[in-house]
Amino acid sequence: VSQSRYCDGRWLFNFDTGEIVQAQCKAYKCPVCGPKKTFFLKQFIQKYIDSWQNVTLWTFTFSSHVFEGMKLQEKLSLASKVWKTFRDLIAREKSMSDYQKKFQYLKVVELQENGSPHYHAVIDRFIRQQRINQLWKKAIQYNTSYTGTPGNANFSPPTKQLKKKNVGAYITKYSIVTGK
């Protein structure tokens, strides 16, 4: 039996039956546990968005200069703070209706080749891109000392929008790292 097929070779011995059973590591990167976890996560996501009327795909980026000199954990922590600030700015935004402010979303972080994080998000309603982009930039500037163009928020045009039935696969594509 190839050890690589079984949770990094971890096994348990059942003293009652004498049987040796595979340990469940439950890691997404595990070639045994990962696909099972991905399947259930995909189902959960699809069930969550079934009530949504629309699905709009957004990408929230940062300039790589924003993260200069930072370690990965610091970059991720800063990205998380920026997202919270962004949501707070939306909540206080007077030019947006209450309906627009209370959008539901799912987001995942992806690391670019240069190690800078950015977010992919699906949102349940249309929101004007220009205002969201302004608020995103303001949130980055609030949390950093960077004075250049800090990043962008863009939504995909209708021709590139996700079908609702594909959202689970799209989100899990970015949230799961499979091992080989």
Tab-separated table of N, CA and C in Angstrom:
chain	number	residue	atom	x	y	z
A	1	VAL	N	0.852	-1.181	0.000
A	1	VAL	CA	0.000	0.000	0.000
A	1	VAL	C	0.891	1.236	0.000
A	2	SER	N	0.592	2.167	-0.893
A	2	SER	CA	1.359	3.404	-0.988
A	2	SER	C	1.033	4.318	0.186
A	3	GLN	N	2.055	4.689	0.931
A	3	GLN	CA	1.848	5.560	2.090
A	3	GLN	C	1.292	6.925	1.692
A	4	SER	N	1.629	7.425	0.501
A	4	SER	CA	1.211	8.770	0.114
A	4	SER	C	-0.306	8.891	-0.050
A	5	ARG	N	-1.022	7.785	-0.167
A	5	ARG	CA	-2.471	7.839	-0.318
A	5	ARG	C	-3.179	8.037	1.023
A	6	TYR	N	-2.473	7.901	2.125
A	6	TYR	CA	-3.144	7.860	3.417
A	6	TYR	C	-2.626	8.888	4.396
A	7	CYS	N	-3.221	10.012	4.436
A	7	CYS	CA	-3.030	11.009	5.501
A	7	CYS	C	-1.619	11.052	6.063
A	8	ASP	N	-0.645	11.228	5.224
A	8	ASP	CA	0.752	11.323	5.641
A	8	ASP	C	1.221	10.084	6.412
A	9	GLY	N	0.610	8.941	6.147
A	9	GLY	CA	1.070	7.686	6.747
A	9	GLY	C	0.672	7.475	8.190
A	10	ARG	N	-0.294	8.208	8.720
A	10	ARG	CA	-0.719	8.034	10.109
A	10	ARG	C	-1.804	6.957	10.190
A	11	TRP	N	-1.619	6.056	11.120
A	11	TRP	CA	-2.550	4.940	11.264
A	11	TRP	C	-2.936	4.771	12.732
A	12	LEU	N	-4.112	4.217	12.980
A	12	LEU	CA	-4.575	3.922	14.336
A	12	LEU	C	-4.798	2.414	14.462
A	13	PHE	N	-4.542	1.887	15.646
A	13	PHE	CA	-4.763	0.466	15.905
A	13	PHE	C	-5.978	0.314	16.807
A	14	ASN	N	-6.982	-0.446	16.364
A	14	ASN	CA	-8.171	-0.716	17.148
A	14	ASN	C	-7.894	-1.967	17.988
A	15	PHE	N	-7.730	-1.789	19.312
A	15	PHE	CA	-7.376	-2.903	20.182
A	15	PHE	C	-8.507	-3.922	20.312
A	16	ASP	N	-9.762	-3.524	20.111
A	16	ASP	CA	-10.883	-4.448	20.205
A	16	ASP	C	-10.923	-5.415	19.028
A	17	THR	N	-10.675	-4.902	17.832
A	17	THR	CA	-10.794	-5.738	16.630
A	17	THR	C	-9.452	-6.152	16.045
A	18	GLY	N	-8.366	-5.509	16.464
A	18	GLY	CA	-7.057	-5.784	15.902
A	18	GLY	C	-6.856	-5.128	14.541
A	19	GLU	N	-7.790	-4.304	14.161
A	19	GLU	CA	-7.747	-3.673	12.847
A	19	GLU	C	-6.899	-2.401	12.882
A	20	ILE	N	-6.159	-2.204	11.807
A	20	ILE	CA	-5.408	-0.960	11.640
A	20	ILE	C	-6.235	-0.091	10.700
A	21	VAL	N	-6.532	1.146	11.147
A	21	VAL	CA	-7.356	2.040	10.336
A	21	VAL	C	-6.616	3.351	10.071
A	22	GLN	N	-6.967	3.941	8.982
A	22	GLN	CA	-6.363	5.205	8.564
A	22	GLN	C	-6.795	6.328	9.519
A	23	ALA	N	-5.842	7.133	9.951
A	23	ALA	CA	-6.150	8.295	10.784
A	23	ALA	C	-6.752	9.384	9.900
A	24	GLN	N	-7.708	10.095	10.422
A	24	GLN	CA	-8.337	11.192	9.679
A	24	GLN	C	-7.673	12.496	10.095
A	25	CYS	N	-6.802	13.002	9.237
A	25	CYS	CA	-6.091	14.227	9.580
A	25	CYS	C	-6.976	15.459	9.358
A	26	LYS	N	-7.955	15.357	8.474
A	26	LYS	CA	-8.924	16.417	8.188
A	26	LYS	C	-8.277	17.698	7.646
A	27	ALA	N	-7.163	17.549	6.970
A	27	ALA	CA	-6.493	18.709	6.387
A	27	ALA	C	-6.915	18.866	4.927
A	28	TYR	N	-7.135	20.105	4.493
A	28	TYR	CA	-7.493	20.346	3.102
A	28	TYR	C	-6.396	19.900	2.147
A	29	LYS	N	-5.148	19.980	2.581
A	29	LYS	CA	-4.059	19.610	1.689
A	29	LYS	C	-3.837	18.106	1.603
A	30	CYS	N	-4.492	17.335	2.444
A	30	CYS	CA	-4.354	15.883	2.435
A	30	CYS	C	-5.076	15.304	1.216
A	31	PRO	N	-4.425	14.427	0.464
A	31	PRO	CA	-5.079	13.849	-0.721
A	31	PRO	C	-6.272	12.952	-0.394
A	32	VAL	N	-6.405	12.513	0.853
A	32	VAL	CA	-7.553	11.692	1.245
A	32	VAL	C	-8.653	12.562	1.850
A	33	CYS	N	-8.300	13.362	2.835
A	33	CYS	CA	-9.294	14.183	3.540
A	33	CYS	C	-9.717	15.412	2.742
A	34	GLY	N	-8.783	16.021	2.002
A	34	GLY	CA	-9.042	17.258	1.273
A	34	GLY	C	-10.251	17.199	0.348
A	35	PRO	N	-10.338	16.204	-0.548
A	35	PRO	CA	-11.493	16.149	-1.448
A	35	PRO	C	-12.834	16.003	-0.714
A	36	LYS	N	-12.846	15.255	0.390
A	36	LYS	CA	-14.083	15.112	1.170
A	36	LYS	C	-14.492	16.458	1.772
A	37	LYS	N	-13.536	17.144	2.372
A	37	LYS	CA	-13.829	18.452	2.973
A	37	LYS	C	-14.281	19.447	1.914
A	38	THR	N	-13.634	19.424	0.760
A	38	THR	CA	-13.997	20.322	-0.336
A	38	THR	C	-15.421	20.067	-0.794
A	39	PHE	N	-15.790	18.804	-0.929
A	39	PHE	CA	-17.134	18.439	-1.358
A	39	PHE	C	-18.187	19.011	-0.404
A	40	PHE	N	-17.985	18.835	0.894
A	40	PHE	CA	-18.956	19.328	1.866
A	40	PHE	C	-18.980	20.857	1.938
A	41	LEU	N	-17.827	21.486	1.797
A	41	LEU	CA	-17.777	22.942	1.779
A	41	LEU	C	-18.521	23.488	0.567
A	42	LYS	N	-18.318	22.874	-0.587
A	42	LYS	CA	-18.998	23.285	-1.820
A	42	LYS	C	-20.514	23.198	-1.651
A	43	GLN	N	-20.980	22.089	-1.065
A	43	GLN	CA	-22.422	21.921	-0.818
A	43	GLN	C	-22.948	22.995	0.127
A	44	PHE	N	-22.216	23.288	1.194
A	44	PHE	CA	-22.625	24.312	2.154
A	44	PHE	C	-22.736	25.670	1.478
A	45	ILE	N	-21.750	26.025	0.668
A	45	ILE	CA	-21.761	27.313	-0.027
A	45	ILE	C	-22.958	27.404	-0.958
A	46	GLN	N	-23.187	26.361	-1.730
A	46	GLN	CA	-24.311	26.377	-2.675
A	46	GLN	C	-25.648	26.545	-1.942
A	47	LYS	N	-25.779	25.872	-0.819
A	47	LYS	CA	-27.020	25.993	-0.034
A	47	LYS	C	-27.170	27.421	0.500
A	48	TYR	N	-26.068	28.027	0.915
A	48	TYR	CA	-26.078	29.386	1.459
A	48	TYR	C	-26.543	30.397	0.417
A	49	ILE	N	-26.064	30.277	-0.805
A	49	ILE	CA	-26.389	31.288	-1.810
A	49	ILE	C	-27.670	30.989	-2.593
A	50	ASP	N	-28.342	29.900	-2.314
A	50	ASP	CA	-29.592	29.579	-3.022
A	50	ASP	C	-30.625	30.697	-2.918
A	51	SER	N	-30.622	31.434	-1.833
A	51	SER	CA	-31.616	32.500	-1.635
A	51	SER	C	-31.228	33.804	-2.337
A	52	TRP	N	-30.013	33.897	-2.849
A	52	TRP	CA	-29.562	35.112	-3.499
A	52	TRP	C	-30.247	35.295	-4.844
A	53	GLN	N	-30.635	36.522	-5.160
A	53	GLN	CA	-31.207	36.831	-6.471
A	53	GLN	C	-30.117	36.891	-7.531
A	54	ASN	N	-28.994	37.504	-7.188
A	54	ASN	CA	-27.883	37.702	-8.120
A	54	ASN	C	-26.581	37.277	-7.468
A	55	VAL	N	-25.586	37.075	-8.307
A	55	VAL	CA	-24.238	36.817	-7.832
A	55	VAL	C	-23.306	37.703	-8.652
A	56	THR	N	-22.634	38.626	-7.985
A	56	THR	CA	-21.686	39.512	-8.653
A	56	THR	C	-20.292	39.188	-8.144
A	57	LEU	N	-19.383	38.967	-9.063
A	57	LEU	CA	-18.010	38.610	-8.728
A	57	LEU	C	-17.147	39.865	-8.664
A	58	TRP	N	-16.422	40.019	-7.552
A	58	TRP	CA	-15.544	41.174	-7.340
A	58	TRP	C	-14.132	40.698	-7.049
A	59	THR	N	-13.158	41.536	-7.376
A	59	THR	CA	-11.770	41.318	-6.988
A	59	THR	C	-11.287	42.584	-6.285
A	60	PHE	N	-10.740	42.416	-5.095
A	60	PHE	CA	-10.222	43.523	-4.288
A	60	PHE	C	-8.707	43.344	-4.190
A	61	THR	N	-7.974	44.257	-4.821
A	61	THR	CA	-6.525	44.116	-4.886
A	61	THR	C	-5.802	45.179	-4.066
A	62	PHE	N	-4.541	44.896	-3.806
A	62	PHE	CA	-3.637	45.817	-3.126
A	62	PHE	C	-2.431	46.030	-4.032
A	63	SER	N	-1.875	47.214	-4.037
A	63	SER	CA	-0.594	47.440	-4.689
A	63	SER	C	0.452	46.645	-3.903
A	64	SER	N	1.380	46.018	-4.594
A	64	SER	CA	2.416	45.249	-3.889
A	64	SER	C	3.268	46.150	-2.996
A	65	HIS	N	3.330	47.437	-3.303
A	65	HIS	CA	4.105	48.385	-2.482
A	65	HIS	C	3.514	48.557	-1.085
A	66	VAL	N	2.218	48.311	-0.951
A	66	VAL	CA	1.560	48.426	0.356
A	66	VAL	C	2.190	47.456	1.353
A	67	PHE	N	2.656	46.314	0.861
A	67	PHE	CA	3.166	45.249	1.737
A	67	PHE	C	4.694	45.160	1.782
A	68	GLU	N	5.391	46.144	1.251
A	68	GLU	CA	6.855	46.067	1.202
A	68	GLU	C	7.456	45.837	2.588
A	69	GLY	N	8.351	44.865	2.659
A	69	GLY	CA	9.067	44.557	3.895
A	69	GLY	C	8.289	43.725	4.896
A	70	MET	N	7.066	43.315	4.555
A	70	MET	CA	6.242	42.541	5.496
A	70	MET	C	6.379	41.042	5.260
A	71	LYS	N	6.247	40.298	6.342
A	71	LYS	CA	6.170	38.839	6.265
A	71	LYS	C	4.738	38.463	5.906
A	72	LEU	N	4.549	37.226	5.457
A	72	LEU	CA	3.233	36.782	4.998
A	72	LEU	C	2.148	37.000	6.053
A	73	GLN	N	2.409	36.637	7.298
A	73	GLN	CA	1.393	36.786	8.342
A	73	GLN	C	1.013	38.256	8.541
A	74	GLU	N	1.987	39.144	8.439
A	74	GLU	CA	1.712	40.577	8.558
A	74	GLU	C	0.860	41.068	7.390
A	75	LYS	N	1.141	40.562	6.195
A	75	LYS	CA	0.354	40.930	5.014
A	75	LYS	C	-1.101	40.499	5.173
A	76	LEU	N	-1.288	39.257	5.627
A	76	LEU	CA	-2.649	38.739	5.800
A	76	LEU	C	-3.397	39.494	6.899
A	77	SER	N	-2.682	39.838	7.962
A	77	SER	CA	-3.289	40.602	9.055
A	77	SER	C	-3.712	41.992	8.562
A	78	LEU	N	-2.852	42.639	7.800
A	78	LEU	CA	-3.188	43.956	7.254
A	78	LEU	C	-4.377	43.858	6.299
A	79	ALA	N	-4.390	42.851	5.442
A	79	ALA	CA	-5.499	42.674	4.509
A	79	ALA	C	-6.818	42.508	5.265
A	80	SER	N	-6.794	41.759	6.352
A	80	SER	CA	-7.985	41.555	7.172
A	80	SER	C	-8.451	42.869	7.812
A	81	LYS	N	-7.520	43.669	8.312
A	81	LYS	CA	-7.866	44.975	8.896
A	81	LYS	C	-8.479	45.894	7.841
A	82	VAL	N	-7.911	45.869	6.642
A	82	VAL	CA	-8.434	46.702	5.556
A	82	VAL	C	-9.868	46.287	5.228
A	83	TRP	N	-10.131	44.978	5.178
A	83	TRP	CA	-11.493	44.523	4.867
A	83	TRP	C	-12.474	45.012	5.937
A	84	LYS	N	-12.081	44.926	7.205
A	84	LYS	CA	-12.973	45.394	8.276
A	84	LYS	C	-13.228	46.895	8.136
A	85	THR	N	-12.193	47.651	7.866
A	85	THR	CA	-12.352	49.095	7.667
A	85	THR	C	-13.266	49.373	6.479
A	86	PHE	N	-13.089	48.620	5.413
A	86	PHE	CA	-13.918	48.751	4.211
A	86	PHE	C	-15.396	48.534	4.549
A	87	ARG	N	-15.698	47.489	5.296
A	87	ARG	CA	-17.093	47.215	5.700
A	87	ARG	C	-17.622	48.341	6.594
A	88	ASP	N	-16.785	48.857	7.487
A	88	ASP	CA	-17.195	49.977	8.345
A	88	ASP	C	-17.484	51.224	7.514
A	89	LEU	N	-16.659	51.499	6.524
A	89	LEU	CA	-16.880	52.660	5.649
A	89	LEU	C	-18.188	52.515	4.867
A	90	ILE	N	-18.461	51.316	4.406
A	90	ILE	CA	-19.727	51.083	3.686
A	90	ILE	C	-20.908	51.347	4.609
A	91	ALA	N	-20.823	50.874	5.840
A	91	ALA	CA	-21.929	51.048	6.788
A	91	ALA	C	-22.234	52.523	7.044
A	92	ARG	N	-21.210	53.382	6.940
A	92	ARG	CA	-21.394	54.814	7.189
A	92	ARG	C	-21.598	55.639	5.922
A	93	GLU	N	-21.559	54.982	4.767
A	93	GLU	CA	-21.632	55.687	3.489
A	93	GLU	C	-23.037	56.232	3.233
A	94	LYS	N	-23.155	57.547	3.103
A	94	LYS	CA	-24.456	58.196	2.918
A	94	LYS	C	-24.988	58.083	1.490
A	95	SER	N	-24.101	57.887	0.511
A	95	SER	CA	-24.550	57.820	-0.880
A	95	SER	C	-25.099	56.440	-1.264
A	96	MET	N	-25.030	55.485	-0.340
A	96	MET	CA	-25.539	54.141	-0.618
A	96	MET	C	-26.821	53.898	0.165
A	97	SER	N	-27.753	53.196	-0.457
A	97	SER	CA	-29.007	52.854	0.220
A	97	SER	C	-28.747	51.777	1.275
A	98	ASP	N	-29.684	51.637	2.206
A	98	ASP	CA	-29.567	50.584	3.217
A	98	ASP	C	-29.505	49.208	2.549
A	99	TYR	N	-30.266	49.047	1.480
A	99	TYR	CA	-30.256	47.781	0.741
A	99	TYR	C	-28.849	47.473	0.228
A	100	GLN	N	-28.178	48.454	-0.344
A	100	GLN	CA	-26.834	48.236	-0.872
A	100	GLN	C	-25.827	47.960	0.240
A	101	LYS	N	-25.983	48.626	1.356
A	101	LYS	CA	-25.047	48.469	2.463
A	101	LYS	C	-25.109	47.088	3.109
A	102	LYS	N	-26.254	46.456	3.032
A	102	LYS	CA	-26.452	45.184	3.733
A	102	LYS	C	-26.268	43.983	2.817
A	103	PHE	N	-25.335	44.085	1.884
A	103	PHE	CA	-25.117	42.967	0.982
A	103	PHE	C	-24.511	41.770	1.717
A	104	GLN	N	-24.843	40.584	1.209
A	104	GLN	CA	-24.234	39.359	1.707
A	104	GLN	C	-23.066	39.031	0.786
A	105	TYR	N	-22.066	38.385	1.327
A	105	TYR	CA	-20.905	38.064	0.514
A	105	TYR	C	-20.180	36.837	1.040
A	106	LEU	N	-19.403	36.252	0.164
A	106	LEU	CA	-18.421	35.236	0.512
A	106	LEU	C	-17.110	35.719	-0.091
A	107	LYS	N	-16.032	35.630	0.664
A	107	LYS	CA	-14.746	36.074	0.126
A	107	LYS	C	-13.665	35.068	0.488
A	108	VAL	N	-12.661	35.024	-0.383
A	108	VAL	CA	-11.483	34.203	-0.130
A	108	VAL	C	-10.258	35.024	-0.486
A	109	VAL	N	-9.176	34.719	0.162
A	109	VAL	CA	-7.919	35.409	-0.122
A	109	VAL	C	-7.094	34.528	-1.056
A	110	GLU	N	-6.431	35.176	-1.989
A	110	GLU	CA	-5.501	34.487	-2.869
A	110	GLU	C	-4.178	35.246	-2.811
A	111	LEU	N	-3.085	34.501	-2.821
A	111	LEU	CA	-1.776	35.137	-2.850
A	111	LEU	C	-1.299	35.220	-4.293
A	112	GLN	N	-0.848	36.404	-4.683
A	112	GLN	CA	-0.274	36.581	-6.013
A	112	GLN	C	1.130	35.970	-6.009
A	113	GLU	N	1.729	35.864	-7.175
A	113	GLU	CA	3.073	35.295	-7.268
A	113	GLU	C	4.083	36.076	-6.430
A	114	ASN	N	3.857	37.381	-6.257
A	114	ASN	CA	4.782	38.201	-5.463
A	114	ASN	C	4.496	38.105	-3.955
A	115	GLY	N	3.528	37.286	-3.572
A	115	GLY	CA	3.199	37.095	-2.161
A	115	GLY	C	2.192	38.077	-1.604
A	116	SER	N	1.695	38.979	-2.432
A	116	SER	CA	0.691	39.949	-1.974
A	116	SER	C	-0.706	39.323	-2.019
A	117	PRO	N	-1.468	39.469	-0.941
A	117	PRO	CA	-2.822	38.923	-0.955
A	117	PRO	C	-3.792	39.833	-1.711
A	118	HIS	N	-4.846	39.247	-2.207
A	118	HIS	CA	-5.998	39.996	-2.711
A	118	HIS	C	-7.219	39.117	-2.492
A	119	TYR	N	-8.388	39.733	-2.535
A	119	TYR	CA	-9.630	39.006	-2.265
A	119	TYR	C	-10.430	38.782	-3.535
A	120	HIS	N	-11.053	37.611	-3.588
A	120	HIS	CA	-12.107	37.329	-4.562
A	120	HIS	C	-13.378	37.249	-3.725
A	121	ALA	N	-14.406	37.922	-4.162
A	121	ALA	CA	-15.657	37.933	-3.398
A	121	ALA	C	-16.835	37.771	-4.347
A	122	VAL	N	-17.853	37.084	-3.866
A	122	VAL	CA	-19.134	37.054	-4.559
A	122	VAL	C	-20.117	37.796	-3.668
A	123	ILE	N	-20.879	38.681	-4.288
A	123	ILE	CA	-21.808	39.554	-3.569
A	123	ILE	C	-23.202	39.328	-4.129
A	124	ASP	N	-24.207	39.421	-3.280
A	124	ASP	CA	-25.565	39.060	-3.673
A	124	ASP	C	-26.360	40.162	-4.371
A	125	ARG	N	-25.738	41.298	-4.685
A	125	ARG	CA	-26.474	42.373	-5.350
A	125	ARG	C	-25.531	43.282	-6.116
A	126	PHE	N	-26.104	44.072	-6.971
A	126	PHE	CA	-25.313	45.032	-7.733
A	126	PHE	C	-25.031	46.250	-6.865
A	127	ILE	N	-23.784	46.694	-6.876
A	127	ILE	CA	-23.369	47.920	-6.197
A	127	ILE	C	-22.469	48.664	-7.176
A	128	ARG	N	-22.624	49.975	-7.230
A	128	ARG	CA	-21.825	50.762	-8.178
A	128	ARG	C	-20.325	50.597	-7.922
A	129	GLN	N	-19.627	50.235	-8.964
A	129	GLN	CA	-18.201	49.955	-8.874
A	129	GLN	C	-17.396	51.179	-8.473
A	130	GLN	N	-17.730	52.324	-8.992
A	130	GLN	CA	-16.945	53.530	-8.720
A	130	GLN	C	-16.894	53.833	-7.217
A	131	ARG	N	-18.034	53.769	-6.540
A	131	ARG	CA	-18.071	54.091	-5.114
A	131	ARG	C	-17.358	53.027	-4.290
A	132	ILE	N	-17.564	51.763	-4.627
A	132	ILE	CA	-16.899	50.674	-3.904
A	132	ILE	C	-15.380	50.802	-4.055
A	133	ASN	N	-14.929	51.121	-5.255
A	133	ASN	CA	-13.499	51.287	-5.493
A	133	ASN	C	-12.936	52.433	-4.650
A	134	GLN	N	-13.663	53.541	-4.552
A	134	GLN	CA	-13.216	54.669	-3.726
A	134	GLN	C	-13.117	54.269	-2.255
A	135	LEU	N	-14.115	53.549	-1.784
A	135	LEU	CA	-14.112	53.127	-0.376
A	135	LEU	C	-13.000	52.116	-0.106
A	136	TRP	N	-12.746	51.228	-1.064
A	136	TRP	CA	-11.668	50.241	-0.905
A	136	TRP	C	-10.312	50.950	-0.784
A	137	LYS	N	-10.068	51.904	-1.668
A	137	LYS	CA	-8.808	52.661	-1.624
A	137	LYS	C	-8.686	53.424	-0.312
A	138	LYS	N	-9.780	54.009	0.134
A	138	LYS	CA	-9.780	54.755	1.399
A	138	LYS	C	-9.462	53.827	2.578
A	139	ALA	N	-10.003	52.611	2.549
A	139	ALA	CA	-9.745	51.646	3.623
A	139	ALA	C	-8.269	51.252	3.667
A	140	ILE	N	-7.664	51.077	2.497
A	140	ILE	CA	-6.236	50.739	2.457
A	140	ILE	C	-5.421	51.906	3.000
A	141	GLN	N	-5.718	53.119	2.532
A	141	GLN	CA	-4.968	54.296	2.971
A	141	GLN	C	-5.122	54.537	4.471
A	142	TYR	N	-6.297	54.258	5.010
A	142	TYR	CA	-6.541	54.429	6.443
A	142	TYR	C	-5.631	53.520	7.272
A	143	ASN	N	-5.338	52.319	6.750
A	143	ASN	CA	-4.568	51.324	7.497
A	143	ASN	C	-3.079	51.290	7.154
A	144	THR	N	-2.636	52.120	6.216
A	144	THR	CA	-1.223	52.114	5.816
A	144	THR	C	-0.729	53.551	5.663
A	145	SER	N	0.551	53.665	5.462
A	145	SER	CA	1.129	54.989	5.198
A	145	SER	C	1.455	55.151	3.713
A	146	TYR	N	1.028	54.196	2.887
A	146	TYR	CA	1.338	54.238	1.462
A	146	TYR	C	0.560	55.374	0.799
A	147	THR	N	1.255	56.196	0.001
A	147	THR	CA	0.616	57.372	-0.598
A	147	THR	C	0.316	57.219	-2.084
A	148	GLY	N	0.797	56.155	-2.713
A	148	GLY	CA	0.498	55.936	-4.133
A	148	GLY	C	-0.883	55.331	-4.313
A	149	THR	N	-1.156	54.806	-5.503
A	149	THR	CA	-2.423	54.107	-5.745
A	149	THR	C	-2.388	52.804	-4.953
A	150	PRO	N	-3.257	52.655	-3.945
A	150	PRO	CA	-3.131	51.540	-3.009
A	150	PRO	C	-3.704	50.212	-3.502
A	151	GLY	N	-4.599	50.250	-4.459
A	151	GLY	CA	-5.239	49.028	-4.929
A	151	GLY	C	-6.520	49.373	-5.652
A	152	ASN	N	-7.302	48.349	-5.990
A	152	ASN	CA	-8.556	48.557	-6.713
A	152	ASN	C	-9.600	47.527	-6.325
A	153	ALA	N	-10.843	47.908	-6.522
A	153	ALA	CA	-11.974	46.994	-6.390
A	153	ALA	C	-12.695	46.999	-7.731
A	154	ASN	N	-12.802	45.842	-8.328
A	154	ASN	CA	-13.435	45.728	-9.638
A	154	ASN	C	-14.405	44.562	-9.663
A	155	PHE	N	-15.516	44.749	-10.360
A	155	PHE	CA	-16.416	43.621	-10.534
A	155	PHE	C	-16.320	43.143	-11.968
A	156	SER	N	-16.614	41.867	-12.151
A	156	SER	CA	-16.557	41.280	-13.484
A	156	SER	C	-17.749	41.736	-14.300
A	157	PRO	N	-17.543	42.011	-15.579
A	157	PRO	CA	-18.670	42.404	-16.429
A	157	PRO	C	-19.659	41.257	-16.571
A	158	PRO	N	-20.905	41.574	-16.945
A	158	PRO	CA	-21.944	40.535	-17.041
A	158	PRO	C	-21.542	39.317	-17.878
A	159	THR	N	-20.744	39.514	-18.899
A	159	THR	CA	-20.333	38.384	-19.741
A	159	THR	C	-19.382	37.437	-19.016
A	160	LYS	N	-18.751	37.918	-17.945
A	160	LYS	CA	-17.814	37.085	-17.197
A	160	LYS	C	-18.345	36.711	-15.818
A	161	GLN	N	-19.612	36.997	-15.554
A	161	GLN	CA	-20.177	36.701	-14.245
A	161	GLN	C	-20.351	35.200	-14.038
A	162	LEU	N	-20.279	34.811	-12.803
A	162	LEU	CA	-20.504	33.423	-12.424
A	162	LEU	C	-21.977	33.077	-12.498
A	163	LYS	N	-22.247	31.873	-12.892
A	163	LYS	CA	-23.604	31.355	-12.733
A	163	LYS	C	-23.724	30.932	-11.271
A	164	LYS	N	-24.899	31.110	-10.712
A	164	LYS	CA	-25.097	30.803	-9.296
A	164	LYS	C	-24.687	29.361	-8.965
A	165	LYS	N	-24.932	28.448	-9.881
A	165	LYS	CA	-24.624	27.035	-9.621
A	165	LYS	C	-23.117	26.747	-9.561
A	166	ASN	N	-22.290	27.708	-9.998
A	166	ASN	CA	-20.835	27.513	-10.011
A	166	ASN	C	-20.102	28.207	-8.864
A	167	VAL	N	-20.820	28.897	-8.012
A	167	VAL	CA	-20.168	29.668	-6.951
A	167	VAL	C	-19.395	28.765	-5.988
A	168	GLY	N	-19.974	27.655	-5.581
A	168	GLY	CA	-19.290	26.754	-4.656
A	168	GLY	C	-17.954	26.286	-5.198
A	169	ALA	N	-17.925	25.897	-6.469
A	169	ALA	CA	-16.681	25.446	-7.093
A	169	ALA	C	-15.684	26.600	-7.185
A	170	TYR	N	-16.174	27.789	-7.503
A	170	TYR	CA	-15.294	28.947	-7.632
A	170	TYR	C	-14.647	29.288	-6.294
A	171	ILE	N	-15.431	29.374	-5.253
A	171	ILE	CA	-14.899	29.735	-3.937
A	171	ILE	C	-13.942	28.668	-3.431
A	172	THR	N	-14.314	27.395	-3.551
A	172	THR	CA	-13.433	26.341	-3.037
A	172	THR	C	-12.148	26.233	-3.848
A	173	LYS	N	-12.171	26.662	-5.103
A	173	LYS	CA	-10.945	26.660	-5.912
A	173	LYS	C	-9.879	27.530	-5.252
A	174	TYR	N	-10.304	28.636	-4.663
A	174	TYR	CA	-9.357	29.546	-4.024
A	174	TYR	C	-9.104	29.223	-2.564
A	175	SER	N	-9.975	28.471	-1.947
A	175	SER	CA	-9.825	28.242	-0.516
A	175	SER	C	-9.162	26.915	-0.189
A	176	ILE	N	-8.971	26.067	-1.179
A	176	ILE	CA	-8.431	24.737	-0.915
A	176	ILE	C	-7.073	24.594	-1.601
A	177	VAL	N	-6.125	24.079	-0.847
A	177	VAL	CA	-4.824	23.748	-1.410
A	177	VAL	C	-4.716	22.231	-1.370
A	178	THR	N	-4.635	21.612	-2.519
A	178	THR	CA	-4.553	20.157	-2.542
A	178	THR	C	-3.102	19.715	-2.608
A	179	GLY	N	-2.796	18.687	-1.872
A	179	GLY	CA	-1.434	18.144	-1.863
A	179	GLY	C	-1.302	16.987	-2.832
A	180	LYS	N	-0.098	16.713	-3.247
A	180	LYS	CA	0.155	15.565	-4.132
A	180	LYS	C	1.231	14.705	-3.542
